[in-house]
Amino acid sequence: MYEEAERILISKEEIEKTVQRLADEINRDYAGKEIILAGLLKGSFVFMGDLMRKITVPCSIDFMIVSSYGGRTFSSGEVNIKKDLGEDIKDKHVIIVEDIIDSGITLSAVLNILRHREPASLRLCAFLSKPARRQKEVVIDYLGMEIPDEFVIGYGLDYDEKYRNFPFVGILDPKYIHE
Ligand code: IMP
Ligand code: MG
């Protein structure tokens, strides 16, 4: 089972502890407030499902699907909104939930778009970050873990839409990478 993962980078137990820490921080910072968790599909859904069950302040959830223009050549920094949030976020406290911040290009564009809608506050919660790959600086208000520049799968993260179901974060065995 799970042979496509060359090795486990973050175990189920470490994931659980990390998500609890993030939820504790959010619960503390937003005490007495109501929040909207805005997840970027598809990668964030597993993390967001765990996170929201540990959040104790009143919260609602919403989702967005965005893709960078031009596939893998992220030159323009523009994103294409394939599915927008369902709710108006004006005067609301919004936390964007993302699986991993890599180049930062998607997130900096999304932050810009959402900032224009005048939320009461806008913060970013990301489970993982690969700082070595950053092209656009983004402030991650709630960060699970920094990881090295390796392609990871599991816990919502995919390679070619597969392996999102793995209950840990692992490094993809290069023999499963295809053109
Ligand atoms: P970026 O920060 O704009 O480069 O885009 C981040 C997105 O790229 C994430 O939401 C993931 O969908 C994807 N991504 C980046 N690194 C990985 C990885 O190691 N495994 C799986 N998906 C990744
Ligand atoms: Mg992906």
PDB file of C-alpha atoms and ligand atoms in Angstrom:
ATOM      1  CA  MET A   1       0.000   0.000   0.000  1.00  0.00           C
ATOM      2  CA  TYR A   2       1.113   3.552  -0.731  1.00  0.00           C
ATOM      3  CA  GLU A   3       4.191   2.336  -2.608  1.00  0.00           C
ATOM      4  CA  GLU A   4       4.150   5.467  -4.766  1.00  0.00           C
ATOM      5  CA  ALA A   5       5.433   7.371  -1.744  1.00  0.00           C
ATOM      6  CA  GLU A   6       9.188   6.949  -1.582  1.00  0.00           C
ATOM      7  CA  ARG A   7       9.151   8.019   2.048  1.00  0.00           C
ATOM      8  CA  ILE A   8       6.893   9.649   4.582  1.00  0.00           C
ATOM      9  CA  LEU A   9       7.715  13.277   5.258  1.00  0.00           C
ATOM     10  CA  ILE A  10       4.916  14.094   7.696  1.00  0.00           C
ATOM     11  CA  SER A  11       3.145  11.288   9.521  1.00  0.00           C
ATOM     12  CA  LYS A  12      -0.539  11.118  10.377  1.00  0.00           C
ATOM     13  CA  GLU A  13       0.309  11.918  14.006  1.00  0.00           C
ATOM     14  CA  GLU A  14       2.422  14.952  13.093  1.00  0.00           C
ATOM     15  CA  ILE A  15      -0.356  16.180  10.802  1.00  0.00           C
ATOM     16  CA  GLU A  16      -2.872  15.915  13.625  1.00  0.00           C
ATOM     17  CA  LYS A  17      -0.655  17.867  16.035  1.00  0.00           C
ATOM     18  CA  THR A  18       0.098  20.537  13.463  1.00  0.00           C
ATOM     19  CA  VAL A  19      -3.554  21.047  12.558  1.00  0.00           C
ATOM     20  CA  GLN A  20      -4.450  21.306  16.240  1.00  0.00           C
ATOM     21  CA  ARG A  21      -1.777  23.974  16.758  1.00  0.00           C
ATOM     22  CA  LEU A  22      -3.106  26.002  13.809  1.00  0.00           C
ATOM     23  CA  ALA A  23      -6.691  25.705  15.047  1.00  0.00           C
ATOM     24  CA  ASP A  24      -5.591  26.798  18.548  1.00  0.00           C
ATOM     25  CA  GLU A  25      -3.959  29.909  17.063  1.00  0.00           C
ATOM     26  CA  ILE A  26      -7.043  30.725  15.014  1.00  0.00           C
ATOM     27  CA  ASN A  27      -9.407  30.115  17.944  1.00  0.00           C
ATOM     28  CA  ARG A  28      -7.321  32.443  20.098  1.00  0.00           C
ATOM     29  CA  ASP A  29      -6.991  35.205  17.472  1.00  0.00           C
ATOM     30  CA  TYR A  30     -10.657  35.202  16.460  1.00  0.00           C
ATOM     31  CA  ALA A  31     -12.265  34.782  19.874  1.00  0.00           C
ATOM     32  CA  GLY A  32     -15.595  36.622  19.850  1.00  0.00           C
ATOM     33  CA  LYS A  33     -15.620  36.874  16.053  1.00  0.00           C
ATOM     34  CA  GLU A  34     -17.171  34.926  13.232  1.00  0.00           C
ATOM     35  CA  ILE A  35     -15.015  33.671  10.372  1.00  0.00           C
ATOM     36  CA  ILE A  36     -15.265  32.367   6.832  1.00  0.00           C
ATOM     37  CA  LEU A  37     -12.814  29.649   5.837  1.00  0.00           C
ATOM     38  CA  ALA A  38     -12.241  30.020   2.111  1.00  0.00           C
ATOM     39  CA  GLY A  39     -10.550  26.920   0.713  1.00  0.00           C
ATOM     40  CA  LEU A  40      -8.830  26.655  -2.630  1.00  0.00           C
ATOM     41  CA  LEU A  41      -9.928  23.474  -4.359  1.00  0.00           C
ATOM     42  CA  LYS A  42      -9.015  20.826  -4.754  1.00  0.00           C
ATOM     43  CA  GLY A  43      -5.860  20.464  -2.672  1.00  0.00           C
ATOM     44  CA  SER A  44      -7.071  22.156   0.507  1.00  0.00           C
ATOM     45  CA  PHE A  45     -10.167  20.087   1.160  1.00  0.00           C
ATOM     46  CA  VAL A  46      -8.622  17.388   3.353  1.00  0.00           C
ATOM     47  CA  PHE A  47      -6.711  19.888   5.497  1.00  0.00           C
ATOM     48  CA  MET A  48      -9.713  22.180   5.684  1.00  0.00           C
ATOM     49  CA  GLY A  49     -11.969  19.329   6.803  1.00  0.00           C
ATOM     50  CA  ASP A  50      -9.625  18.555   9.683  1.00  0.00           C
ATOM     51  CA  LEU A  51      -8.999  22.194  10.522  1.00  0.00           C
ATOM     52  CA  MET A  52     -12.646  23.195  10.669  1.00  0.00           C
ATOM     53  CA  ARG A  53     -13.477  20.379  13.074  1.00  0.00           C
ATOM     54  CA  LYS A  54     -10.937  21.827  15.495  1.00  0.00           C
ATOM     55  CA  ILE A  55     -12.196  25.386  15.143  1.00  0.00           C
ATOM     56  CA  THR A  56     -14.441  26.473  17.966  1.00  0.00           C
ATOM     57  CA  VAL A  57     -15.337  30.027  16.918  1.00  0.00           C
ATOM     58  CA  PRO A  58     -18.436  30.365  14.715  1.00  0.00           C
ATOM     59  CA  CYS A  59     -17.364  29.611  11.153  1.00  0.00           C
ATOM     60  CA  SER A  60     -18.731  29.014   7.713  1.00  0.00           C
ATOM     61  CA  ILE A  61     -16.907  27.539   4.754  1.00  0.00           C
ATOM     62  CA  ASP A  62     -16.629  28.471   1.133  1.00  0.00           C
ATOM     63  CA  PHE A  63     -14.520  27.326  -1.802  1.00  0.00           C
ATOM     64  CA  MET A  64     -12.819  28.730  -4.849  1.00  0.00           C
ATOM     65  CA  ILE A  65     -11.172  27.105  -7.834  1.00  0.00           C
ATOM     66  CA  VAL A  66      -8.400  29.098  -9.468  1.00  0.00           C
ATOM     67  CA  SER A  67      -5.801  28.233 -12.028  1.00  0.00           C
ATOM     68  CA  SER A  68      -2.740  30.098 -13.159  1.00  0.00           C
ATOM     69  CA  TYR A  69      -2.834  31.300 -16.726  1.00  0.00           C
ATOM     70  CA  GLY A  70      -0.457  29.547 -19.075  1.00  0.00           C
ATOM     71  CA  GLY A  71      -0.254  26.230 -17.254  1.00  0.00           C
ATOM     72  CA  ARG A  72       3.210  25.729 -15.853  1.00  0.00           C
ATOM     73  CA  THR A  73       4.809  28.936 -17.084  1.00  0.00           C
ATOM     74  CA  PHE A  74       3.734  31.316 -14.372  1.00  0.00           C
ATOM     75  CA  SER A  75       4.970  34.481 -16.016  1.00  0.00           C
ATOM     76  CA  SER A  76       2.018  36.818 -15.784  1.00  0.00           C
ATOM     77  CA  GLY A  77       1.028  36.155 -12.209  1.00  0.00           C
ATOM     78  CA  GLU A  78      -2.582  36.285 -13.283  1.00  0.00           C
ATOM     79  CA  VAL A  79      -5.076  33.703 -12.190  1.00  0.00           C
ATOM     80  CA  ASN A  80      -8.209  32.470 -13.801  1.00  0.00           C
ATOM     81  CA  ILE A  81     -11.161  32.061 -11.415  1.00  0.00           C
ATOM     82  CA  LYS A  82     -12.885  28.842 -12.466  1.00  0.00           C
ATOM     83  CA  LYS A  83     -15.263  28.883  -9.509  1.00  0.00           C
ATOM     84  CA  ASP A  84     -15.713  31.913  -7.319  1.00  0.00           C
ATOM     85  CA  LEU A  85     -16.727  32.060  -3.666  1.00  0.00           C
ATOM     86  CA  GLY A  86     -20.458  31.620  -3.147  1.00  0.00           C
ATOM     87  CA  GLU A  87     -20.769  34.385  -0.560  1.00  0.00           C
ATOM     88  CA  ASP A  88     -20.023  38.076  -0.435  1.00  0.00           C
ATOM     89  CA  ILE A  89     -17.066  38.632   1.908  1.00  0.00           C
ATOM     90  CA  LYS A  90     -17.450  42.384   2.447  1.00  0.00           C
ATOM     91  CA  ASP A  91     -16.979  43.214   6.149  1.00  0.00           C
ATOM     92  CA  LYS A  92     -16.371  39.548   6.993  1.00  0.00           C
ATOM     93  CA  HIS A  93     -13.323  37.953   8.589  1.00  0.00           C
ATOM     94  CA  VAL A  94     -11.873  35.676   5.944  1.00  0.00           C
ATOM     95  CA  ILE A  95      -9.133  33.064   6.213  1.00  0.00           C
ATOM     96  CA  ILE A  96      -7.923  31.587   2.943  1.00  0.00           C
ATOM     97  CA  VAL A  97      -7.047  27.921   3.385  1.00  0.00           C
ATOM     98  CA  GLU A  98      -4.456  26.407   1.065  1.00  0.00           C
ATOM     99  CA  ASP A  99      -2.610  23.096   0.946  1.00  0.00           C
ATOM    100  CA  ILE A 100       0.823  24.343  -0.056  1.00  0.00           C
ATOM    101  CA  ILE A 101       2.489  27.613  -1.009  1.00  0.00           C
ATOM    102  CA  ASP A 102       5.058  26.962  -3.688  1.00  0.00           C
ATOM    103  CA  SER A 103       5.944  29.879  -5.998  1.00  0.00           C
ATOM    104  CA  GLY A 104       3.365  31.993  -4.161  1.00  0.00           C
ATOM    105  CA  ILE A 105       2.022  33.273  -7.457  1.00  0.00           C
ATOM    106  CA  THR A 106      -1.470  31.793  -7.127  1.00  0.00           C
ATOM    107  CA  LEU A 107      -1.871  33.040  -3.588  1.00  0.00           C
ATOM    108  CA  SER A 108      -0.611  36.542  -4.120  1.00  0.00           C
ATOM    109  CA  ALA A 109      -3.070  36.931  -6.987  1.00  0.00           C
ATOM    110  CA  VAL A 110      -5.953  35.489  -4.943  1.00  0.00           C
ATOM    111  CA  LEU A 111      -5.122  37.765  -1.997  1.00  0.00           C
ATOM    112  CA  ASN A 112      -5.229  40.773  -4.317  1.00  0.00           C
ATOM    113  CA  ILE A 113      -8.569  39.792  -5.777  1.00  0.00           C
ATOM    114  CA  LEU A 114     -10.168  39.158  -2.386  1.00  0.00           C
ATOM    115  CA  ARG A 115      -8.690  42.284  -0.794  1.00  0.00           C
ATOM    116  CA  HIS A 116     -10.606  44.362  -3.327  1.00  0.00           C
ATOM    117  CA  ARG A 117     -13.869  42.961  -1.965  1.00  0.00           C
ATOM    118  CA  GLU A 118     -13.197  44.764   1.326  1.00  0.00           C
ATOM    119  CA  PRO A 119     -13.359  41.975   3.895  1.00  0.00           C
ATOM    120  CA  ALA A 120     -13.070  43.109   7.536  1.00  0.00           C
ATOM    121  CA  SER A 121      -9.850  41.080   7.612  1.00  0.00           C
ATOM    122  CA  LEU A 122      -8.063  38.686   5.294  1.00  0.00           C
ATOM    123  CA  ARG A 123      -5.478  36.144   6.401  1.00  0.00           C
ATOM    124  CA  LEU A 124      -3.814  33.093   4.942  1.00  0.00           C
ATOM    125  CA  CYS A 125      -3.556  29.645   6.483  1.00  0.00           C
ATOM    126  CA  ALA A 126      -1.403  27.131   4.611  1.00  0.00           C
ATOM    127  CA  PHE A 127      -0.572  23.623   5.680  1.00  0.00           C
ATOM    128  CA  LEU A 128       2.785  23.542   3.872  1.00  0.00           C
ATOM    129  CA  SER A 129       5.268  25.983   2.409  1.00  0.00           C
ATOM    130  CA  LYS A 130       8.299  25.489   0.179  1.00  0.00           C
ATOM    131  CA  PRO A 131      10.224  28.719   0.803  1.00  0.00           C
ATOM    132  CA  ALA A 132      13.029  27.718  -1.596  1.00  0.00           C
ATOM    133  CA  ARG A 133      10.598  27.969  -4.506  1.00  0.00           C
ATOM    134  CA  ARG A 134       9.128  31.378  -3.747  1.00  0.00           C
ATOM    135  CA  GLN A 135       8.825  33.862  -6.609  1.00  0.00           C
ATOM    136  CA  LYS A 136       6.231  36.135  -5.014  1.00  0.00           C
ATOM    137  CA  GLU A 137       6.467  36.983  -1.351  1.00  0.00           C
ATOM    138  CA  VAL A 138       3.322  36.107   0.559  1.00  0.00           C
ATOM    139  CA  VAL A 139       2.738  36.454   4.269  1.00  0.00           C
ATOM    140  CA  ILE A 140       1.456  33.157   5.670  1.00  0.00           C
ATOM    141  CA  ASP A 141      -0.352  34.083   8.880  1.00  0.00           C
ATOM    142  CA  TYR A 142      -0.906  30.476   9.942  1.00  0.00           C
ATOM    143  CA  LEU A 143       1.643  27.989   8.634  1.00  0.00           C
ATOM    144  CA  GLY A 144       1.742  24.266   9.357  1.00  0.00           C
ATOM    145  CA  MET A 145       5.258  23.354   8.227  1.00  0.00           C
ATOM    146  CA  GLU A 146       8.046  24.404   5.951  1.00  0.00           C
ATOM    147  CA  ILE A 147       9.301  21.630   3.713  1.00  0.00           C
ATOM    148  CA  PRO A 148      12.299  21.264   1.387  1.00  0.00           C
ATOM    149  CA  ASP A 149      11.996  21.606  -2.371  1.00  0.00           C
ATOM    150  CA  GLU A 150      10.615  18.147  -3.068  1.00  0.00           C
ATOM    151  CA  PHE A 151       7.398  17.126  -4.758  1.00  0.00           C
ATOM    152  CA  VAL A 152       5.015  15.846  -2.116  1.00  0.00           C
ATOM    153  CA  ILE A 153       1.769  13.906  -2.292  1.00  0.00           C
ATOM    154  CA  GLY A 154      -0.981  12.901   0.097  1.00  0.00           C
ATOM    155  CA  TYR A 155      -3.232  14.676   2.584  1.00  0.00           C
ATOM    156  CA  GLY A 156      -5.041  16.342  -0.320  1.00  0.00           C
ATOM    157  CA  LEU A 157      -1.967  16.924  -2.466  1.00  0.00           C
ATOM    158  CA  ASP A 158      -1.897  15.247  -5.839  1.00  0.00           C
ATOM    159  CA  TYR A 159       0.322  14.259  -8.672  1.00  0.00           C
ATOM    160  CA  ASP A 160      -1.781  14.153 -11.834  1.00  0.00           C
ATOM    161  CA  GLU A 161      -4.933  14.048  -9.641  1.00  0.00           C
ATOM    162  CA  LYS A 162      -3.818  10.945  -7.791  1.00  0.00           C
ATOM    163  CA  TYR A 163      -2.662  10.185  -4.213  1.00  0.00           C
ATOM    164  CA  ARG A 164      -4.801  12.862  -2.513  1.00  0.00           C
ATOM    165  CA  ASN A 165      -6.198  10.045  -0.354  1.00  0.00           C
ATOM    166  CA  PHE A 166      -2.874   9.116   1.277  1.00  0.00           C
ATOM    167  CA  PRO A 167      -3.247   9.805   5.018  1.00  0.00           C
ATOM    168  CA  PHE A 168       0.293  11.222   5.324  1.00  0.00           C
ATOM    169  CA  VAL A 169       2.453  13.647   3.345  1.00  0.00           C
ATOM    170  CA  GLY A 170       5.057  11.717   1.411  1.00  0.00           C
ATOM    171  CA  ILE A 171       7.658  12.251  -1.279  1.00  0.00           C
ATOM    172  CA  LEU A 172       6.616  10.888  -4.638  1.00  0.00           C
ATOM    173  CA  ASP A 173       8.867   8.132  -5.936  1.00  0.00           C
ATOM    174  CA  PRO A 174      10.315   9.542  -9.192  1.00  0.00           C
ATOM    175  CA  LYS A 175       9.525   6.314 -10.978  1.00  0.00           C
ATOM    176  CA  TYR A 176       5.867   7.319 -10.938  1.00  0.00           C
ATOM    177  CA  ILE A 177       6.549  10.646 -12.639  1.00  0.00           C
ATOM    178  CA  HIS A 178       5.591  10.620 -16.310  1.00  0.00           C
ATOM    179  CA  GLU A 179       5.670  13.191 -19.057  1.00  0.00           C
TER     180      GLU A 179
HETATM  181  P1  IMP B   1       1.946  28.326  -6.382  1.00  0.00           P
HETATM  182  O1  IMP B   1       2.283  28.670  -4.960  1.00  0.00           O
HETATM  183  O2  IMP B   1       1.223  29.388  -7.109  1.00  0.00           O
HETATM  184  O3  IMP B   1       3.173  27.886  -7.129  1.00  0.00           O
HETATM  185  O4  IMP B   1       0.948  27.091  -6.452  1.00  0.00           O
HETATM  186  C1  IMP B   1       0.732  26.228  -5.427  1.00  0.00           C
HETATM  187  C2  IMP B   1      -0.088  25.061  -5.941  1.00  0.00           C
HETATM  188  O5  IMP B   1       0.757  24.168  -6.669  1.00  0.00           O
HETATM  189  C3  IMP B   1      -0.651  24.274  -4.793  1.00  0.00           C
HETATM  190  O6  IMP B   1      -1.950  24.656  -4.470  1.00  0.00           O
HETATM  191  C4  IMP B   1      -0.597  22.842  -5.312  1.00  0.00           C
HETATM  192  O7  IMP B   1      -1.807  22.530  -5.978  1.00  0.00           O
HETATM  193  C5  IMP B   1       0.522  22.819  -6.310  1.00  0.00           C
HETATM  194  N1  IMP B   1       1.758  22.244  -5.733  1.00  0.00           N
HETATM  195  C6  IMP B   1       2.889  22.903  -5.434  1.00  0.00           C
HETATM  196  N2  IMP B   1       3.823  22.076  -4.924  1.00  0.00           N
HETATM  197  C7  IMP B   1       3.242  20.855  -4.858  1.00  0.00           C
HETATM  198  C8  IMP B   1       3.704  19.562  -4.395  1.00  0.00           C
HETATM  199  O8  IMP B   1       4.833  19.347  -3.906  1.00  0.00           O
HETATM  200  N3  IMP B   1       2.807  18.545  -4.492  1.00  0.00           N
HETATM  201  C9  IMP B   1       1.554  18.702  -5.007  1.00  0.00           C
HETATM  202  N4  IMP B   1       1.086  19.892  -5.449  1.00  0.00           N
HETATM  203  C10 IMP B   1       1.926  20.957  -5.379  1.00  0.00           C
HETATM  204 MG    MG B   2      -2.558  20.486  -7.486  1.00  0.00          MG
END
